[in-house]
mmCIF file of C-alpha atoms in Angstrom:
data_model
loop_
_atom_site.group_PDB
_atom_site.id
_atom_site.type_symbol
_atom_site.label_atom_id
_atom_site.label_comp_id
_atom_site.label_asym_id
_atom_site.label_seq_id
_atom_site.Cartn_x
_atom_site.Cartn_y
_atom_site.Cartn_z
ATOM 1 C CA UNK Z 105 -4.861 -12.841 7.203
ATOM 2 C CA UNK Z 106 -4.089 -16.066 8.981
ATOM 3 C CA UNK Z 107 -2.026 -16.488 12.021
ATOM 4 C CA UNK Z 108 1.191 -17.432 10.338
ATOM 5 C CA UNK Z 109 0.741 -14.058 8.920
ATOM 6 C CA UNK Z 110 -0.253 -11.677 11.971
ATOM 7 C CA UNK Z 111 2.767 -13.429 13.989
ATOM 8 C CA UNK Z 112 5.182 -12.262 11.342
ATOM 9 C CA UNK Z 113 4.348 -8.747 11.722
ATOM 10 C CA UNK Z 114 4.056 -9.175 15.356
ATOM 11 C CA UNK Z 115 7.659 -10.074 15.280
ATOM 12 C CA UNK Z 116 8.511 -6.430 14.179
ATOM 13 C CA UNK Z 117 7.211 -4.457 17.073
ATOM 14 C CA UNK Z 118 10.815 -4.714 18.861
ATOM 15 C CA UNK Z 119 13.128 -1.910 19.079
ATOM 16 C CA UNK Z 120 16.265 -2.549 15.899
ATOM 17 C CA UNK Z 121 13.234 -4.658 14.479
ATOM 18 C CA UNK Z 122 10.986 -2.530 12.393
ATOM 19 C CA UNK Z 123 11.144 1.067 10.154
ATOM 20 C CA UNK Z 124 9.302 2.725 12.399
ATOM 21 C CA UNK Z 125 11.148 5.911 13.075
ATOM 22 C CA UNK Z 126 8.120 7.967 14.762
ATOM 23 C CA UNK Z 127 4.654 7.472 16.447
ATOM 24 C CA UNK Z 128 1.658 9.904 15.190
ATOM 25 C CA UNK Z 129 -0.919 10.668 18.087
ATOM 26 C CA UNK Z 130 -3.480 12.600 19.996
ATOM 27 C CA UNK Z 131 -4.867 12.897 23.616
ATOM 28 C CA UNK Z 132 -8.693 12.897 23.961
ATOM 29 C CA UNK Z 133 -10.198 13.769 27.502
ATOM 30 C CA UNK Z 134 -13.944 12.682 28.378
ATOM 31 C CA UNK Z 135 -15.468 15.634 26.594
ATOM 32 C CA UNK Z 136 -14.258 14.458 23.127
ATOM 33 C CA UNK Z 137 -11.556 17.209 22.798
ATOM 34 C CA UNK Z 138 -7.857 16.946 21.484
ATOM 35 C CA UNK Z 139 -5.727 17.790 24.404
ATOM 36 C CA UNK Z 140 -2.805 17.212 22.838
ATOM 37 C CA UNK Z 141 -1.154 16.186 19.056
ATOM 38 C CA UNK Z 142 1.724 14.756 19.217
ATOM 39 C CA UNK Z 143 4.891 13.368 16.987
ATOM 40 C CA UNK Z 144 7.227 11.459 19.441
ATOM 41 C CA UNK Z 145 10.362 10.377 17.396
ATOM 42 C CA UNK Z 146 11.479 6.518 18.715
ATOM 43 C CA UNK Z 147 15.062 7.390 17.882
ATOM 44 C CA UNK Z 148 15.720 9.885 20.568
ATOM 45 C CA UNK Z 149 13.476 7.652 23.597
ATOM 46 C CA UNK Z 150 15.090 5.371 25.622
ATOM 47 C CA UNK Z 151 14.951 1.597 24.745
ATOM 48 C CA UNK Z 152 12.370 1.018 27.814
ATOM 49 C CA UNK Z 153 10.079 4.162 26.420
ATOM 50 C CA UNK Z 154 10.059 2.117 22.967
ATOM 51 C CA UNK Z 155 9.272 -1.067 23.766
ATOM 52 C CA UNK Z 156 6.130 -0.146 25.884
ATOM 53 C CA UNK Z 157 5.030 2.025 22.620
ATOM 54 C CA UNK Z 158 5.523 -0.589 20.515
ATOM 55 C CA UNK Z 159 4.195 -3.130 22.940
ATOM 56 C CA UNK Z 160 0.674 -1.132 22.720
ATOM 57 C CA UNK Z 161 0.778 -1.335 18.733
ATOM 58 C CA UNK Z 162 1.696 -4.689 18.770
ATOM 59 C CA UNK Z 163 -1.563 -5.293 21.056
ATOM 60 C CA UNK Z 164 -4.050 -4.311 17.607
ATOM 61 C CA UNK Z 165 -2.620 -7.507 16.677
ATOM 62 C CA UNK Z 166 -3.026 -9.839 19.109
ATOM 63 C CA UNK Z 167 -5.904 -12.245 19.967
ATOM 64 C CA UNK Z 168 -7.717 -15.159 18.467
ATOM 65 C CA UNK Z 169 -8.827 -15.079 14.548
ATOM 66 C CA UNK Z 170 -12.342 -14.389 14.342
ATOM 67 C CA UNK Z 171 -13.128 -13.128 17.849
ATOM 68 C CA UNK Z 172 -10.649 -10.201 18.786
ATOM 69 C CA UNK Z 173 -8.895 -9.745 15.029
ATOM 70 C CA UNK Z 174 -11.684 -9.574 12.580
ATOM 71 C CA UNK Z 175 -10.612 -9.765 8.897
ATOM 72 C CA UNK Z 176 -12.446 -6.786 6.832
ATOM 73 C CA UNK Z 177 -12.839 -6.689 3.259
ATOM 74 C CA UNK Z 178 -13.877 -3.494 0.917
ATOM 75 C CA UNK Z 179 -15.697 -3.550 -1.959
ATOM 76 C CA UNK Z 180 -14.516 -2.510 -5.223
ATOM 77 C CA UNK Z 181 -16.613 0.260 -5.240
ATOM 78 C CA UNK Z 182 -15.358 1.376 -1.909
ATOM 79 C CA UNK Z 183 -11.611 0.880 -3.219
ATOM 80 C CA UNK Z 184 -12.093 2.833 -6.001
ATOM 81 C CA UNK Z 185 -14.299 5.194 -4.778
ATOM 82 C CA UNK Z 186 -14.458 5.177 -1.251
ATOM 83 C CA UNK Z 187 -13.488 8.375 0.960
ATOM 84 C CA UNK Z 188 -12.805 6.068 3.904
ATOM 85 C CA UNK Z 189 -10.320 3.868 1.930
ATOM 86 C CA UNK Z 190 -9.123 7.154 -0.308
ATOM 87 C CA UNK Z 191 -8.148 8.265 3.730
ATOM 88 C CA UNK Z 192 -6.510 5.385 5.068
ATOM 89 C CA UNK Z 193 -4.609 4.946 1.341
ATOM 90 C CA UNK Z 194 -3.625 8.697 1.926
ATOM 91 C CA UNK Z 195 -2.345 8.155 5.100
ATOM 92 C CA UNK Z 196 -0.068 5.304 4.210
ATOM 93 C CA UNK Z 197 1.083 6.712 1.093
ATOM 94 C CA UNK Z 198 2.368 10.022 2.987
ATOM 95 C CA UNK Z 199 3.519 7.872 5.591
ATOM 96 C CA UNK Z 200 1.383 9.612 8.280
ATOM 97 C CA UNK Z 201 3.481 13.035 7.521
ATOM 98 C CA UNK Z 202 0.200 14.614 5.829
ATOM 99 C CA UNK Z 203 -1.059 16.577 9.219
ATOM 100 C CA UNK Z 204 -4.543 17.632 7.670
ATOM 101 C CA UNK Z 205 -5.321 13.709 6.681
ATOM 102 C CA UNK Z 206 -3.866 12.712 10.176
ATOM 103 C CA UNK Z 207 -6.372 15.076 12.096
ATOM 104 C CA UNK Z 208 -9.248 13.927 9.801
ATOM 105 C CA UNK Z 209 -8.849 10.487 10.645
ATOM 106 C CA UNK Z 210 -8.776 11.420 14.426
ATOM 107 C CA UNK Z 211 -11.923 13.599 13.876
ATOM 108 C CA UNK Z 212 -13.208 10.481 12.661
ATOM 109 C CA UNK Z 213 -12.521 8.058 15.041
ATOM 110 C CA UNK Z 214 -13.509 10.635 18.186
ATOM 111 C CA UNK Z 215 -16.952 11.459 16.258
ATOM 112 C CA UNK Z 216 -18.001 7.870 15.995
ATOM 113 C CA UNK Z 217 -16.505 6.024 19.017
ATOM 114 C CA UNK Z 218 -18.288 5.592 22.667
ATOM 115 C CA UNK Z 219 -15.729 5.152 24.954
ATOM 116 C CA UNK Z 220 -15.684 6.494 28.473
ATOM 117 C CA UNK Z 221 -13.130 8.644 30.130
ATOM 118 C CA UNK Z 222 -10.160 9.899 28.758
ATOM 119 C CA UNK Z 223 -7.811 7.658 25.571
ATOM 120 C CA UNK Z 224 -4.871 8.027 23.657
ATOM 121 C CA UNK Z 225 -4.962 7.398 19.936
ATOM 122 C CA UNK Z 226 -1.464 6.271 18.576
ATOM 123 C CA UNK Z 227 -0.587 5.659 15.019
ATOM 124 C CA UNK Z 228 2.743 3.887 13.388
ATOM 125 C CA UNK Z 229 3.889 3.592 9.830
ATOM 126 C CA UNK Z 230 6.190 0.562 9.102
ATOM 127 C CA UNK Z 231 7.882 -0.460 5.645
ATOM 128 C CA UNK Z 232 8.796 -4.149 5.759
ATOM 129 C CA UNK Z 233 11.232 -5.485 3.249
ATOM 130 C CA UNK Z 234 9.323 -8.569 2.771
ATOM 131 C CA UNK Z 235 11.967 -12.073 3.118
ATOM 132 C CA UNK Z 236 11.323 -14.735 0.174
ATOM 133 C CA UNK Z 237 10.225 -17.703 2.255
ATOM 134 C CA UNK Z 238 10.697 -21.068 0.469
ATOM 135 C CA UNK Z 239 8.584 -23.875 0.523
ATOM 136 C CA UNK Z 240 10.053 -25.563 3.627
ATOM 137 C CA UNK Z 241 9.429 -22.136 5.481
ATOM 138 C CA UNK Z 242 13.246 -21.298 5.069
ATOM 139 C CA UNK Z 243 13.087 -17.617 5.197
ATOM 140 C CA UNK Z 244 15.590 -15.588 2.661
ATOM 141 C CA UNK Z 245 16.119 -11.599 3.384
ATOM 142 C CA UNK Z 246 18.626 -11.010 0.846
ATOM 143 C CA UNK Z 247 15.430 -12.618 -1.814
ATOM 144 C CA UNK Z 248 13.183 -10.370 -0.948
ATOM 145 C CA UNK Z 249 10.486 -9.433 -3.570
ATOM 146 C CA UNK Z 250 8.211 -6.920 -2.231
ATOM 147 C CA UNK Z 251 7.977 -4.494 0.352
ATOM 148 C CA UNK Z 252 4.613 -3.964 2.673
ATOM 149 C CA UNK Z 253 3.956 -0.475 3.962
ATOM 150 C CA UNK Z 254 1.046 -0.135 6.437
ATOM 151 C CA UNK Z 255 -0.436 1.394 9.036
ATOM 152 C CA UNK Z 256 -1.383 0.621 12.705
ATOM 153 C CA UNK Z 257 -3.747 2.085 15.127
ATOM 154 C CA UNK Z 258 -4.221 1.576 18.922
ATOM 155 C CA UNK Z 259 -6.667 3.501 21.057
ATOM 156 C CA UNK Z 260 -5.562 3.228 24.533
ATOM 157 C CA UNK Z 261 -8.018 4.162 27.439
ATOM 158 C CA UNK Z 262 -6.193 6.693 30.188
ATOM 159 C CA UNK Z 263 -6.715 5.276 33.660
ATOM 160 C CA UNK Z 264 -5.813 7.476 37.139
ATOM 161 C CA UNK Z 265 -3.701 4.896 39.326
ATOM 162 C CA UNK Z 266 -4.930 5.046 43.409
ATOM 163 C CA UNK Z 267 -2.448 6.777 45.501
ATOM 164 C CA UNK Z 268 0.130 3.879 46.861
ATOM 165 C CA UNK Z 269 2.494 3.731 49.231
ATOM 166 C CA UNK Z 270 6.277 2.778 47.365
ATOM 167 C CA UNK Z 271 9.759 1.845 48.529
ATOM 168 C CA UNK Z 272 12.297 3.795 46.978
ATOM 169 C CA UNK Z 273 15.736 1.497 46.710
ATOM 170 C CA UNK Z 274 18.325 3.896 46.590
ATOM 171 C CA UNK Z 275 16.973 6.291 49.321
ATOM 172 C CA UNK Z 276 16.182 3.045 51.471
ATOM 173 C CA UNK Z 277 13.176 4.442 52.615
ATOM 174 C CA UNK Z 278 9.312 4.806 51.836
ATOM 175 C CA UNK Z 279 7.523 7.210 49.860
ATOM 176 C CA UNK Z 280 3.971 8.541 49.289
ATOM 177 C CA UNK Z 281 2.999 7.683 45.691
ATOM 178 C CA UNK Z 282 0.237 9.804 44.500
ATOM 179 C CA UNK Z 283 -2.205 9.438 41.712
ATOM 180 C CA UNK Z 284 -1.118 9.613 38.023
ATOM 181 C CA UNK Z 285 -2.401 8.934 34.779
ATOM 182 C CA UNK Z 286 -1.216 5.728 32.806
ATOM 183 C CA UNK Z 287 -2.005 4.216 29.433
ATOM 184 C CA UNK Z 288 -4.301 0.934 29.506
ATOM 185 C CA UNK Z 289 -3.706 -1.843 26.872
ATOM 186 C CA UNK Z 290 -5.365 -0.734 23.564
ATOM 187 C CA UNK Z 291 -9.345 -1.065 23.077
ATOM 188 C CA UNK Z 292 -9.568 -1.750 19.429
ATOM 189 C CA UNK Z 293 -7.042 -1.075 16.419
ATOM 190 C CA UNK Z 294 -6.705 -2.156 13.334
ATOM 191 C CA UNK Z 295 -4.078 -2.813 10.499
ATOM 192 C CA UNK Z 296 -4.259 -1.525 6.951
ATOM 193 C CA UNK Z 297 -3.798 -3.207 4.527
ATOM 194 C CA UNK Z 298 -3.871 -6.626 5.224
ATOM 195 C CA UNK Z 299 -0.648 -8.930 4.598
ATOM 196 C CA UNK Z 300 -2.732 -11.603 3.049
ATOM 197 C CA UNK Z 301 -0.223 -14.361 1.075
ATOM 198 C CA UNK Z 302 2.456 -11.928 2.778
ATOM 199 C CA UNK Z 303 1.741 -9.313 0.405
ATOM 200 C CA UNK Z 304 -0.305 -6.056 0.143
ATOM 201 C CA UNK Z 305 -4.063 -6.386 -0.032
ATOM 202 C CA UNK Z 306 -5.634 -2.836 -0.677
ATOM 203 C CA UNK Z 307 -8.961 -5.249 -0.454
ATOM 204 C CA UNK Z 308 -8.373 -5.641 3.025
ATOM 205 C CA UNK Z 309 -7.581 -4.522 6.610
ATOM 206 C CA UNK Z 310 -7.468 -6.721 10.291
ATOM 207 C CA UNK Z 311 -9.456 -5.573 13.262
ATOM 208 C CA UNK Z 312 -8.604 -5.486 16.383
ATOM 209 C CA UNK Z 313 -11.263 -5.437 19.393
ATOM 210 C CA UNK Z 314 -10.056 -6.109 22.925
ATOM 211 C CA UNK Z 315 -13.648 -6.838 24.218
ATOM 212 C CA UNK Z 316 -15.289 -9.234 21.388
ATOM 213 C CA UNK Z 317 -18.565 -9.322 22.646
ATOM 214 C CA UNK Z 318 -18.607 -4.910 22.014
ATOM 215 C CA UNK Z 319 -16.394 -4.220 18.935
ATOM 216 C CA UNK Z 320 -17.419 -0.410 18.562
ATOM 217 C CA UNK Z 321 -19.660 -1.218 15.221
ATOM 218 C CA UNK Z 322 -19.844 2.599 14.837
ATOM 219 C CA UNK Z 323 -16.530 3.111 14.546
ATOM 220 C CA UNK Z 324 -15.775 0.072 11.668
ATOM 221 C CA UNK Z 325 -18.377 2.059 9.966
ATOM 222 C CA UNK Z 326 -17.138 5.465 10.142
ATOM 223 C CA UNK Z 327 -13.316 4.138 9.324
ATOM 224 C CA UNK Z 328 -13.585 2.004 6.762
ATOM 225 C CA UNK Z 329 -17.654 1.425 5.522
ATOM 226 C CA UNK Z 330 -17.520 -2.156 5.442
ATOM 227 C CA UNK Z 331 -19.787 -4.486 6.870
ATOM 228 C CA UNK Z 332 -18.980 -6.198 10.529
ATOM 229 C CA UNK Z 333 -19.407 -9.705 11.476
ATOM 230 C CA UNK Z 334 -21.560 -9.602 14.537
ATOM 231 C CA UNK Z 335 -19.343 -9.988 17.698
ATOM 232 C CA UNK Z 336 -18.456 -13.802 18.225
ATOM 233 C CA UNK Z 337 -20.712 -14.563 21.280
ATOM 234 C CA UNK Z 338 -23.350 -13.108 19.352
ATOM 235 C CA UNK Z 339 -22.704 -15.465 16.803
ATOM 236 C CA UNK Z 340 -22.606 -18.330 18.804
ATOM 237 C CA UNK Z 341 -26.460 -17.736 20.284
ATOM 238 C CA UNK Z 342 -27.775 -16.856 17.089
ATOM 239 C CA UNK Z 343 -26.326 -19.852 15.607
ATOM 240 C CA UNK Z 344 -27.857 -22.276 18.925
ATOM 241 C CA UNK Z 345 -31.304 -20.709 18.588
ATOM 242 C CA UNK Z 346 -31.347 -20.963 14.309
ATOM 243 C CA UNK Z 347 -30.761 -24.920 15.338
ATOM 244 C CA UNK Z 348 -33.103 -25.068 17.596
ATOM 245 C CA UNK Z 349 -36.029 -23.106 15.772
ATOM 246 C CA UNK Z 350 -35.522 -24.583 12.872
ATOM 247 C CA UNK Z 351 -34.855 -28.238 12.815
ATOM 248 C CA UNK Z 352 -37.734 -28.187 15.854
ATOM 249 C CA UNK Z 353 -38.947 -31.356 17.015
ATOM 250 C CA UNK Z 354 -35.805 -33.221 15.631
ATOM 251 C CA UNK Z 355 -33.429 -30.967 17.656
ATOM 252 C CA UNK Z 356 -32.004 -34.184 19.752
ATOM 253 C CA UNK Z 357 -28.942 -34.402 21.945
ATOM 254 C CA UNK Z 358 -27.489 -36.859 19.003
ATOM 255 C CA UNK Z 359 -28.121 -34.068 16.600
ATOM 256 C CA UNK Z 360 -26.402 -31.269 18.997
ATOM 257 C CA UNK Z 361 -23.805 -34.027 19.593
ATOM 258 C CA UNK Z 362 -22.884 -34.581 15.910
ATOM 259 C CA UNK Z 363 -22.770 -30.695 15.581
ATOM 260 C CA UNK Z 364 -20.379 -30.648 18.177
ATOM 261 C CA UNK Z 365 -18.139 -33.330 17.409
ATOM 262 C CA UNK Z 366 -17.691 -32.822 13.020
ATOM 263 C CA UNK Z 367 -17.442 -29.401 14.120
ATOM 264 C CA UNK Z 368 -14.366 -29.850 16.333
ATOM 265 C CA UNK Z 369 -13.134 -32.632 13.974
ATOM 266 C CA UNK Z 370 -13.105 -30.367 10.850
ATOM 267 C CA UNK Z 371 -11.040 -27.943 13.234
ATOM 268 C CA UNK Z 372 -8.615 -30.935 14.353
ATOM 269 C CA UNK Z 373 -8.202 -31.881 10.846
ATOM 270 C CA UNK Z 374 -7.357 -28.146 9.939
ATOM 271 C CA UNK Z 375 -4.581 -27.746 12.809
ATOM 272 C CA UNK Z 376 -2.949 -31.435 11.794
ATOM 273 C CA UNK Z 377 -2.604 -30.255 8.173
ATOM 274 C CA UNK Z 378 -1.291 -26.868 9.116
ATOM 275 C CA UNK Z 379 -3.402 -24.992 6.619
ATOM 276 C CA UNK Z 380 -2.141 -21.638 7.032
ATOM 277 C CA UNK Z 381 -6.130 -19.964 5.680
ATOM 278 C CA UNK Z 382 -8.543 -19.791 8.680
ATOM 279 C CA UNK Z 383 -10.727 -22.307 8.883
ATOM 280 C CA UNK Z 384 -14.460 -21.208 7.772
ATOM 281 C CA UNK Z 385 -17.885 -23.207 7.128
ATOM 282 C CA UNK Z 386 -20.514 -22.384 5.330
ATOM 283 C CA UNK Z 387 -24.397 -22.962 5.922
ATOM 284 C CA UNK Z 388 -24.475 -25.792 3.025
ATOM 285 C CA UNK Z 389 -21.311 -27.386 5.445
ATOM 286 C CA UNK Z 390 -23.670 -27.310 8.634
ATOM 287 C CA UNK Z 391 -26.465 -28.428 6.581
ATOM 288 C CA UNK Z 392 -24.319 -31.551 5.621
ATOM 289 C CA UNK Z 393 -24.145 -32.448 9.388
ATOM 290 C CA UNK Z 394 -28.262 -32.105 9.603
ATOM 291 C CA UNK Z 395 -28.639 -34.726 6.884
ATOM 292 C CA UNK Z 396 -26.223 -37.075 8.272
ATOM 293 C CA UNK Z 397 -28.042 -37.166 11.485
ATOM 294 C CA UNK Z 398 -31.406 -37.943 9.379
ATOM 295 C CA UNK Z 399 -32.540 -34.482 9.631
ATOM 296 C CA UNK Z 400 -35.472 -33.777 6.646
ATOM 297 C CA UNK Z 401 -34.461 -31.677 3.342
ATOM 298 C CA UNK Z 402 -37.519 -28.963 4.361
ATOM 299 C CA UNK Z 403 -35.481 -28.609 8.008
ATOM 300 C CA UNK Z 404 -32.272 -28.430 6.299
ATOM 301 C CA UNK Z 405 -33.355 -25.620 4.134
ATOM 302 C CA UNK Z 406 -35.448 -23.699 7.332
ATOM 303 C CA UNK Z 407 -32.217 -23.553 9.158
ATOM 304 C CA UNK Z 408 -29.983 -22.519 5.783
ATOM 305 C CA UNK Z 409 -32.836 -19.454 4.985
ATOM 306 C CA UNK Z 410 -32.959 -18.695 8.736
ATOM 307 C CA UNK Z 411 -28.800 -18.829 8.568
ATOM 308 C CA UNK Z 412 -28.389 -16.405 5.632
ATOM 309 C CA UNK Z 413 -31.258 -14.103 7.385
ATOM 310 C CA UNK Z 414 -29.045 -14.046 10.323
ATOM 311 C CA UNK Z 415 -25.794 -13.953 9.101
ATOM 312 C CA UNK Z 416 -25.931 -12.812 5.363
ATOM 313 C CA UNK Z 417 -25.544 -14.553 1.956
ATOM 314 C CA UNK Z 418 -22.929 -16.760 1.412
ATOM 315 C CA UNK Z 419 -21.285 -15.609 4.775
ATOM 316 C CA UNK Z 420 -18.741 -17.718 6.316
ATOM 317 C CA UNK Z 421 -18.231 -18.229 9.998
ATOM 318 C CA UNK Z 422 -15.393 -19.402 12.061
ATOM 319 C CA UNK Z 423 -16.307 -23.216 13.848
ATOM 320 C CA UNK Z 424 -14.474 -21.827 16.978
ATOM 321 C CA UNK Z 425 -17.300 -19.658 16.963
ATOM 322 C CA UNK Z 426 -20.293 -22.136 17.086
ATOM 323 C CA UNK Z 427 -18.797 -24.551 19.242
ATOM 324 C CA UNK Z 428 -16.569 -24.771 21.840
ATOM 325 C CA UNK Z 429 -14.504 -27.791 21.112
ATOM 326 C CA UNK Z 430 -12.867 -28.344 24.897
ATOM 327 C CA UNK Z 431 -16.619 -28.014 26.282
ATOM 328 C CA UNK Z 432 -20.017 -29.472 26.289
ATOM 329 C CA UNK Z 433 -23.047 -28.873 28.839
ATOM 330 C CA UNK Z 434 -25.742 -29.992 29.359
ATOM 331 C CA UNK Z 435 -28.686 -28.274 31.758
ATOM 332 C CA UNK Z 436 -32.177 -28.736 32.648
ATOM 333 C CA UNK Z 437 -33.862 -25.415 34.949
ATOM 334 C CA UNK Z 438 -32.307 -27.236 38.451
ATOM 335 C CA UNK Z 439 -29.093 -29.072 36.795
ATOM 336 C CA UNK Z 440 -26.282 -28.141 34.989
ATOM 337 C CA UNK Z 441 -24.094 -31.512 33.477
ATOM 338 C CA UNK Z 442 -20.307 -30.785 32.629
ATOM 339 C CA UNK Z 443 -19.417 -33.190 29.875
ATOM 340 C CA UNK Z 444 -15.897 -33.687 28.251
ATOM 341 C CA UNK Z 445 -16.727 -33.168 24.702
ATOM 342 C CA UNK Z 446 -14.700 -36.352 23.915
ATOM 343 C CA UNK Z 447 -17.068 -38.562 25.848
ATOM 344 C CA UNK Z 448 -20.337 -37.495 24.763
ATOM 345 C CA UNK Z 449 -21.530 -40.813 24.159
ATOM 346 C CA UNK Z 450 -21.677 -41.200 28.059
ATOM 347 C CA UNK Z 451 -25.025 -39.185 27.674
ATOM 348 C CA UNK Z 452 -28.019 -40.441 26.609
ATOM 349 C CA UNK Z 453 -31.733 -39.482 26.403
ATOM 350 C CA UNK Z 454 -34.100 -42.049 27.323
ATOM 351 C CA UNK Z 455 -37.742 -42.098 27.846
ATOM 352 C CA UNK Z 456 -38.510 -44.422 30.805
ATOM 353 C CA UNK Z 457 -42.583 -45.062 31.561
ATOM 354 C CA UNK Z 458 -43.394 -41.656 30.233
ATOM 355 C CA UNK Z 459 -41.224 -39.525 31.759
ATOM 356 C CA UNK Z 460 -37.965 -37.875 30.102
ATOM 357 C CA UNK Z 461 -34.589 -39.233 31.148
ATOM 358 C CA UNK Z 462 -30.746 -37.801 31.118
ATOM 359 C CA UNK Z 463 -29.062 -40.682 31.872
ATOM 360 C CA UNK Z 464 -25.214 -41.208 32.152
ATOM 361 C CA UNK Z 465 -23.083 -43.998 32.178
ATOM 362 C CA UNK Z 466 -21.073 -43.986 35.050
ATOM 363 C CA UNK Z 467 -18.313 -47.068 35.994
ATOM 364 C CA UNK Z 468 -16.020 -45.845 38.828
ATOM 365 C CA UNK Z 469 -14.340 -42.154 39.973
ATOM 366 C CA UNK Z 470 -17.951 -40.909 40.740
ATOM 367 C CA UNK Z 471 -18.252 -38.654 43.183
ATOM 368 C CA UNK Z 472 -20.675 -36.051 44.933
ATOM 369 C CA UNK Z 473 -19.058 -32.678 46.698
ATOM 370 C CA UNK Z 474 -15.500 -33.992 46.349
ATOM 371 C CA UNK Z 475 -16.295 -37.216 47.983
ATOM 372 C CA UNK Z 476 -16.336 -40.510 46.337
ATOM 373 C CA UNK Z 477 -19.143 -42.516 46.487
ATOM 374 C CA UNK Z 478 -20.015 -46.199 45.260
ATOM 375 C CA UNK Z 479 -23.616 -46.934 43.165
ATOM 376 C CA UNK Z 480 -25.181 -49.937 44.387
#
């Protein structure tokens, strides 16, 4: 899914907006047991009560691409054969009315989630009359040509608030508050199917992880058996120490530079030509900016075996995830160098009578502690 796509279902979490007529859900405490099981119809809440519900669905589908939603894509095997996609499929095809299915898939997510305290799992079932969308984006309801029915999931961690002292308006006087339990923005969730080309992909399903650096591998497992992307910092390491180990010696600040800057150009480029498909590279792509810096074939393949060892076979990774294009640093073990990633040329490596050099060009607006100083 691409973000052209997510934002359009986004749109329907608003009350008159979408078909969802009733949240499924369950209450787990710290000991892993169902307190509670619950069918709340939205029809008979008040408008406040179903905006914050469908605020905390809408949440499994917010983030950045490739970080906290994290596109996951069955096999055909597990599509055709699968119990965990049989489940979900069951689910959406009953429209979350089939209670034994419902309770399996919370048994599921309790038995193969760590999460501490007490959470809410909450389930919605939407049917969106898809609008035909011509080529200059002008979007036609009465056209429509398909309709996408999915699911989404948010588990929500249960916090106790501190006892607080309040003002109540219309007694005009204070009050003692005491502690309650509230629901915390969602933890993870996901979306099934995905709305890839704004239709149904059975292939498919969008992750949501609040935290990208822990995105509760056991549970992607357990739901839907399909292999998980390592979390994006993760990726970004791995990625800086495959560089370094394997193009070695060669591993200049020109070469680092170059990775940084066709990196962020190639996402540039992707934003100015508003391709709605995420932006991915391949390790034959970063190998391509190895050889243009003079980098030898035998390094080029170290760091595209190392790559696939790391990352899997013809795996794909998101740019935003390798570099960051609105920073560069530099540090040595006693100083850390702040450099605008558009400037990098400013920096240069020199050695000067044996002994190694950072050295950075530096014409006026210098200054040390917040106070300007001149360089005579």
């Amino acid at each position: 899914m691409n973000d052209k796509e997510i934002s359009e279902l986004r749109r329907r979490f608003r009350a008159g907006k979408n078909n969802i007529s009733a949240v499924r859900g369950c209450y787990v405490n710290e000991r892993r047991e169902i307190v509670s099981d619950f069918t709340e119809s939205l029809t008979l809440l008040p408008e406040d009560e179903v905006e914050r519900i469908l605020g905390l669905l809408k949440k499994s589908l917010s983030g950045t691409l490739g970080k906290n939603l994290v596109d996951l894509t069955f096999e055909t095997r597990a599509v055709v054969a699968g119990d965990e996609h049989r489940l979900l499929s069951a689910l959406r095809d009953t429209e979350l009315k089939d209670d034994e299915k419902v309770r399996a898939l919370y048994r599921k997510i309790i038995d193969n989630l760590t999460m501490e305290g007490s959470y809410l799992i909450l389930l919605g079932y939407d049917a969106y009359d898809v609008p035909y969308r011509a080529g200059d984006d002008a979007v036609f309801a009465e056209a429509s040509t398909n309709v996408f029915r999915y699911l989404v999931c948010s588990v929500c961690p249960v916090k106790q608030t501190k006892p607080a002292l309040s003002f109540a308006v219309q007694e005009n006087r204070f009050r003692s508050v005491g502690a309650d339990w509230v629901l915390s923005q969602p933890e993870l969730g996901f979306v099934f199917p995905a709305f890839d080309d704004r239709a149904t992909n059975l292939y498919g399903a969008l992750y949501y992880t609040r935290n990208p650096a822990d995105n509760h591998p056991d549970f992607v497992q357990a739901v839907f058996n399909t292999p998980l992307l390592m979390p994006a910092a993760e990726q970004k390491t791995t990625f800086q120490d495959i560089l370094s180990e394997s193009v070695g010696e060669d591993c200049s600040y020109q070469v680092v530079q170059a990775m940084q800057d066709q990196l962020t150009g190639l996402m540039e480029e992707h934003k100015e030509q508003h391709i709605r498909e995420p932006l991915r590279v391949s390790h034959s792509t970063l190998e391509g900016v190895l050889a243009s810096c003079g980098v030898t074939e035998e390094k080029q393949a170290a760091f595209g075996r190392q790559y696939e060892e790391a990352f899997g076979e013809d795996v794909t990774l998101s740019p935003r995830n390798l570099v960051d294009p609105k920073h560069m640093e530099v540090a040595t073990p006693d100083v850390t160098i702040q450099v605008n990633p558009q400037r990098s040329e400013l920096v240069q490596t020199r050695i000067i009578d044996g002994v190694k050099y950072i050295l950075i060009r530096a014409e006026e607006g210098v200054s040390v502690n917040g106070v300007n100083i001149h360089i005579s």
